[in-house]
Amino acid sequence: MIFDKIKDIDLFHPYILILLMIIFVLISLPIHFTNYSLLPTPSIILFLYIFLGFLFYFLGIIFSKLLFHKLNFIKKLKSLQLHISSDNLNHQPIHNFKGYLKELPLYGNYSKLELFLVALILFTLLLQVINFYFLGGIPLFSGILKGKAAGKLWFISFILFLPSINILLSKYNRKSHYLLLITGIFLFALTGYRTTPIAIFLSSFITLYYTRKISTKYILLFLGLISILLLSVGFIAVKSIEWQHWTLNPIELISYRAAFTLNILDKVIPIQTTTHGNLFYSTITGYFTHTDPRILVGQAVLSQTKSITSTILGPSLLDFGIIGMIIQMFFIGLILNTLHTIQSYQHYISTAFYGIILSQSIIWIETGPTDIVIWIFYLIAILIIFFILNKLKFIN
């Protein structure tokens, strides 16, 4: 049966990024054959750069696999898994990472850690409500408000909510926690940005995929729901921008946005290294200097002050050229596969952060790595990797 075969596949292995990039390119093609298209046909060099970028992403994955094999880390991970599983910690069956964070005393049926995570999540949701109050409305229905929505309150709320909800779901199998997840998706969707609710939804599903036994029907339901979320939030947000007038339906709009983003990448290739590192600098300092790196992309490529996306390859090409693109893609492949391998044996925090950075990397396929929040999560993921590998060094 086809469903049985799906169950045997690791759906969220880092290889999925390659598959989704191919799908993204295929989605962009239909708009070129409609009456709406004013975009030029993509060049051959564009596809060569995409192939080269993801070739080095693949090599990063392979290098990670070779590293684990060479240093005998897989056997050590299994040994560490057995050691933690036999620990006297009264842990739940699906969570075997409690050796790194001891279970705290219980309050009735809740531990201090669980109560802390729930309180933190409620605090982040309150910050979102306060953000809407200060904005004076719902950004999803106003292009003007949307431009102001991603301020400091949004930043603090998102950077705390995303890891908190994923850690909570990875460790505690309690149905009431799904209400917090749904509320978070709803409130962040009201900002008008597609990436944040999709990141929450996708990362949480990846976390649950590896820490729960999810049936095939729920996997298919998830794919349907995330498609609806992508279409609805994107379409409503675009229609609500007062100064833009679209005649495209939601499906055509998705194709047009993919084609437009690839068209920007096509324009980036002949002018690579134009920004000389300013994109990366503005990504790191943007929330403090009020600089939007995507506007820098618009200025460099189109000579317009517009927020423009250029795929996962565009910003590194604009900043550092083909060498920068190669290093970035190799690094992403290396980190994703290393954390994926670790979380296969050590669930909980490692699984939560794998879900976070994989979901964000998937979103980068369109938007590009121009958000400080995601780089912060990547940094935390690297610290987790070093912590675990350091543990493995002392295991015979």
CSV table of N, CA and C in Angstrom, one decimal, residues 146-203:
chain,number,residue,atom,x,y,z
A,146,LYS,N,0.4,46.6,8.4
A,146,LYS,CA,1.4,45.4,8.2
A,146,LYS,C,2.8,45.9,8.2
A,147,GLY,N,3.0,47.1,7.6
A,147,GLY,CA,4.4,47.6,7.5
A,147,GLY,C,5.0,48.0,8.9
A,148,LYS,N,4.1,48.2,9.9
A,148,LYS,CA,4.5,48.5,11.2
A,148,LYS,C,4.4,47.3,12.2
A,149,ALA,N,3.9,46.2,11.8
A,149,ALA,CA,3.5,45.1,12.7
A,149,ALA,C,4.8,44.4,13.3
A,150,ALA,N,5.8,44.3,12.4
A,150,ALA,CA,7.0,43.5,12.9
A,150,ALA,C,8.0,44.4,13.7
A,151,GLY,N,7.5,45.0,14.8
A,151,GLY,CA,8.3,45.8,15.6
A,151,GLY,C,8.9,45.0,16.7
A,152,LYS,N,9.3,45.8,17.8
A,152,LYS,CA,10.1,45.1,18.9
A,152,LYS,C,9.2,44.1,19.7
A,153,LEU,N,7.9,44.5,19.9
A,153,LEU,CA,7.0,43.6,20.6
A,153,LEU,C,6.8,42.3,19.8
A,154,TRP,N,6.6,42.4,18.5
A,154,TRP,CA,6.5,41.2,17.6
A,154,TRP,C,7.8,40.4,17.7
A,155,PHE,N,8.9,41.0,17.6
A,155,PHE,CA,10.2,40.4,17.7
A,155,PHE,C,10.4,39.5,18.9
A,156,ILE,N,10.1,40.2,20.1
A,156,ILE,CA,10.3,39.5,21.4
A,156,ILE,C,9.3,38.3,21.5
A,157,SER,N,8.0,38.6,21.0
A,157,SER,CA,7.0,37.6,21.1
A,157,SER,C,7.4,36.3,20.2
A,158,PHE,N,7.8,36.6,19.0
A,158,PHE,CA,8.1,35.4,18.1
A,158,PHE,C,9.3,34.7,18.6
A,159,ILE,N,10.4,35.4,19.0
A,159,ILE,CA,11.6,34.7,19.3
A,159,ILE,C,11.5,33.9,20.6
A,160,LEU,N,10.5,34.2,21.4
A,160,LEU,CA,10.2,33.4,22.6
A,160,LEU,C,9.2,32.3,22.4
A,161,PHE,N,8.2,32.7,21.6
A,161,PHE,CA,7.1,31.7,21.4
A,161,PHE,C,7.5,30.5,20.6
A,162,LEU,N,8.3,30.7,19.5
A,162,LEU,CA,8.6,29.5,18.6
A,162,LEU,C,9.4,28.4,19.4
A,163,PRO,N,10.5,28.7,20.1
A,163,PRO,CA,11.1,27.6,20.8
A,163,PRO,C,10.3,27.1,22.0
A,164,SER,N,9.6,28.0,22.6
A,164,SER,CA,8.8,27.5,23.8
A,164,SER,C,7.7,26.5,23.4
A,165,ILE,N,7.0,26.8,22.3
A,165,ILE,CA,5.9,25.9,22.0
A,165,ILE,C,6.5,24.6,21.4
A,166,ASN,N,7.6,24.6,20.8
A,166,ASN,CA,8.2,23.4,20.2
A,166,ASN,C,8.8,22.5,21.4
A,167,ILE,N,9.4,23.1,22.3
A,167,ILE,CA,10.0,22.4,23.5
A,167,ILE,C,8.8,21.8,24.3
A,168,LEU,N,7.8,22.6,24.5
A,168,LEU,CA,6.6,22.1,25.2
A,168,LEU,C,6.0,20.9,24.6
A,169,LEU,N,5.8,21.0,23.2
A,169,LEU,CA,5.2,19.9,22.5
A,169,LEU,C,6.1,18.6,22.4
A,170,SER,N,7.4,18.9,22.4
A,170,SER,CA,8.3,17.7,22.3
A,170,SER,C,8.4,17.0,23.6
A,171,LYS,N,8.2,17.6,24.7
A,171,LYS,CA,8.4,17.0,26.0
A,171,LYS,C,7.1,16.5,26.7
A,172,TYR,N,6.0,17.3,26.5
A,172,TYR,CA,4.8,17.0,27.2
A,172,TYR,C,3.6,16.7,26.3
A,173,ASN,N,3.1,15.5,26.4
A,173,ASN,CA,2.0,15.0,25.5
A,173,ASN,C,0.7,15.3,26.2
A,174,ARG,N,0.3,16.6,26.1
A,174,ARG,CA,-0.9,17.0,26.8
A,174,ARG,C,-1.8,17.8,25.7
A,175,LYS,N,-3.1,17.3,25.6
A,175,LYS,CA,-3.9,17.9,24.5
A,175,LYS,C,-4.2,19.4,24.7
A,176,SER,N,-4.2,19.9,25.9
A,176,SER,CA,-4.5,21.3,26.1
A,176,SER,C,-3.4,22.2,25.5
A,177,HIS,N,-2.2,21.6,25.3
A,177,HIS,CA,-1.1,22.5,24.7
A,177,HIS,C,-1.4,22.8,23.3
A,178,TYR,N,-2.2,22.0,22.6
A,178,TYR,CA,-2.5,22.2,21.2
A,178,TYR,C,-3.4,23.5,21.1
A,179,LEU,N,-4.1,23.9,22.1
A,179,LEU,CA,-4.9,25.1,22.1
A,179,LEU,C,-3.9,26.3,22.0
A,180,LEU,N,-2.8,26.2,22.8
A,180,LEU,CA,-1.8,27.3,22.8
A,180,LEU,C,-1.2,27.4,21.4
A,181,LEU,N,-1.0,26.3,20.7
A,181,LEU,CA,-0.4,26.2,19.4
A,181,LEU,C,-1.3,26.9,18.4
A,182,ILE,N,-2.6,26.5,18.4
A,182,ILE,CA,-3.6,27.1,17.5
A,182,ILE,C,-3.8,28.6,17.7
A,183,THR,N,-3.8,29.0,19.0
A,183,THR,CA,-3.9,30.4,19.3
A,183,THR,C,-2.7,31.2,18.8
A,184,GLY,N,-1.5,30.6,18.9
A,184,GLY,CA,-0.3,31.3,18.4
A,184,GLY,C,-0.4,31.4,16.9
A,185,ILE,N,-0.8,30.4,16.2
A,185,ILE,CA,-0.8,30.4,14.7
A,185,ILE,C,-1.8,31.5,14.3
A,186,PHE,N,-3.0,31.6,15.0
A,186,PHE,CA,-4.0,32.5,14.7
A,186,PHE,C,-3.5,34.0,14.9
A,187,LEU,N,-2.9,34.3,16.1
A,187,LEU,CA,-2.5,35.6,16.4
A,187,LEU,C,-1.4,36.1,15.4
A,188,PHE,N,-0.4,35.2,15.1
A,188,PHE,CA,0.7,35.6,14.2
A,188,PHE,C,0.2,35.7,12.8
A,189,ALA,N,-0.9,34.9,12.4
A,189,ALA,CA,-1.4,35.1,11.1
A,189,ALA,C,-2.1,36.5,10.9
A,190,LEU,N,-2.6,37.0,12.0
A,190,LEU,CA,-3.2,38.3,12.0
A,190,LEU,C,-2.3,39.5,11.7
A,191,THR,N,-1.0,39.2,11.8
A,191,THR,CA,0.0,40.2,11.4
A,191,THR,C,0.1,40.4,9.9
A,192,GLY,N,-0.4,39.5,9.1
A,192,GLY,CA,-0.4,39.6,7.7
A,192,GLY,C,0.8,39.0,7.0
A,193,TYR,N,1.8,38.5,7.9
A,193,TYR,CA,3.0,37.9,7.3
A,193,TYR,C,2.7,36.4,7.3
A,194,ARG,N,3.0,35.8,6.1
A,194,ARG,CA,2.8,34.4,5.9
A,194,ARG,C,3.8,33.5,6.6
A,195,THR,N,5.1,34.1,6.7
A,195,THR,CA,6.2,33.2,7.2
A,195,THR,C,6.1,32.8,8.6
A,196,THR,N,5.6,33.7,9.5
A,196,THR,CA,5.5,33.4,10.9
A,196,THR,C,4.5,32.3,11.3
A,197,PRO,N,3.2,32.4,10.8
A,197,PRO,CA,2.3,31.3,11.1
A,197,PRO,C,2.7,30.0,10.5
A,198,ILE,N,3.3,30.1,9.3
A,198,ILE,CA,3.7,28.8,8.6
A,198,ILE,C,4.9,28.2,9.4
A,199,ALA,N,5.8,29.1,9.9
A,199,ALA,CA,7.0,28.6,10.6
A,199,ALA,C,6.5,27.9,11.9
A,200,ILE,N,5.5,28.5,12.6
A,200,ILE,CA,5.0,27.9,13.8
A,200,ILE,C,4.3,26.6,13.5
A,201,PHE,N,3.5,26.6,12.5
A,201,PHE,CA,2.7,25.4,12.1
A,201,PHE,C,3.7,24.3,11.7
A,202,LEU,N,4.6,24.6,10.8
A,202,LEU,CA,5.5,23.6,10.2
A,202,LEU,C,6.5,23.1,11.2
A,203,SER,N,7.1,23.9,12.0
A,203,SER,CA,8.1,23.5,13.0
A,203,SER,C,7.4,22.6,14.0
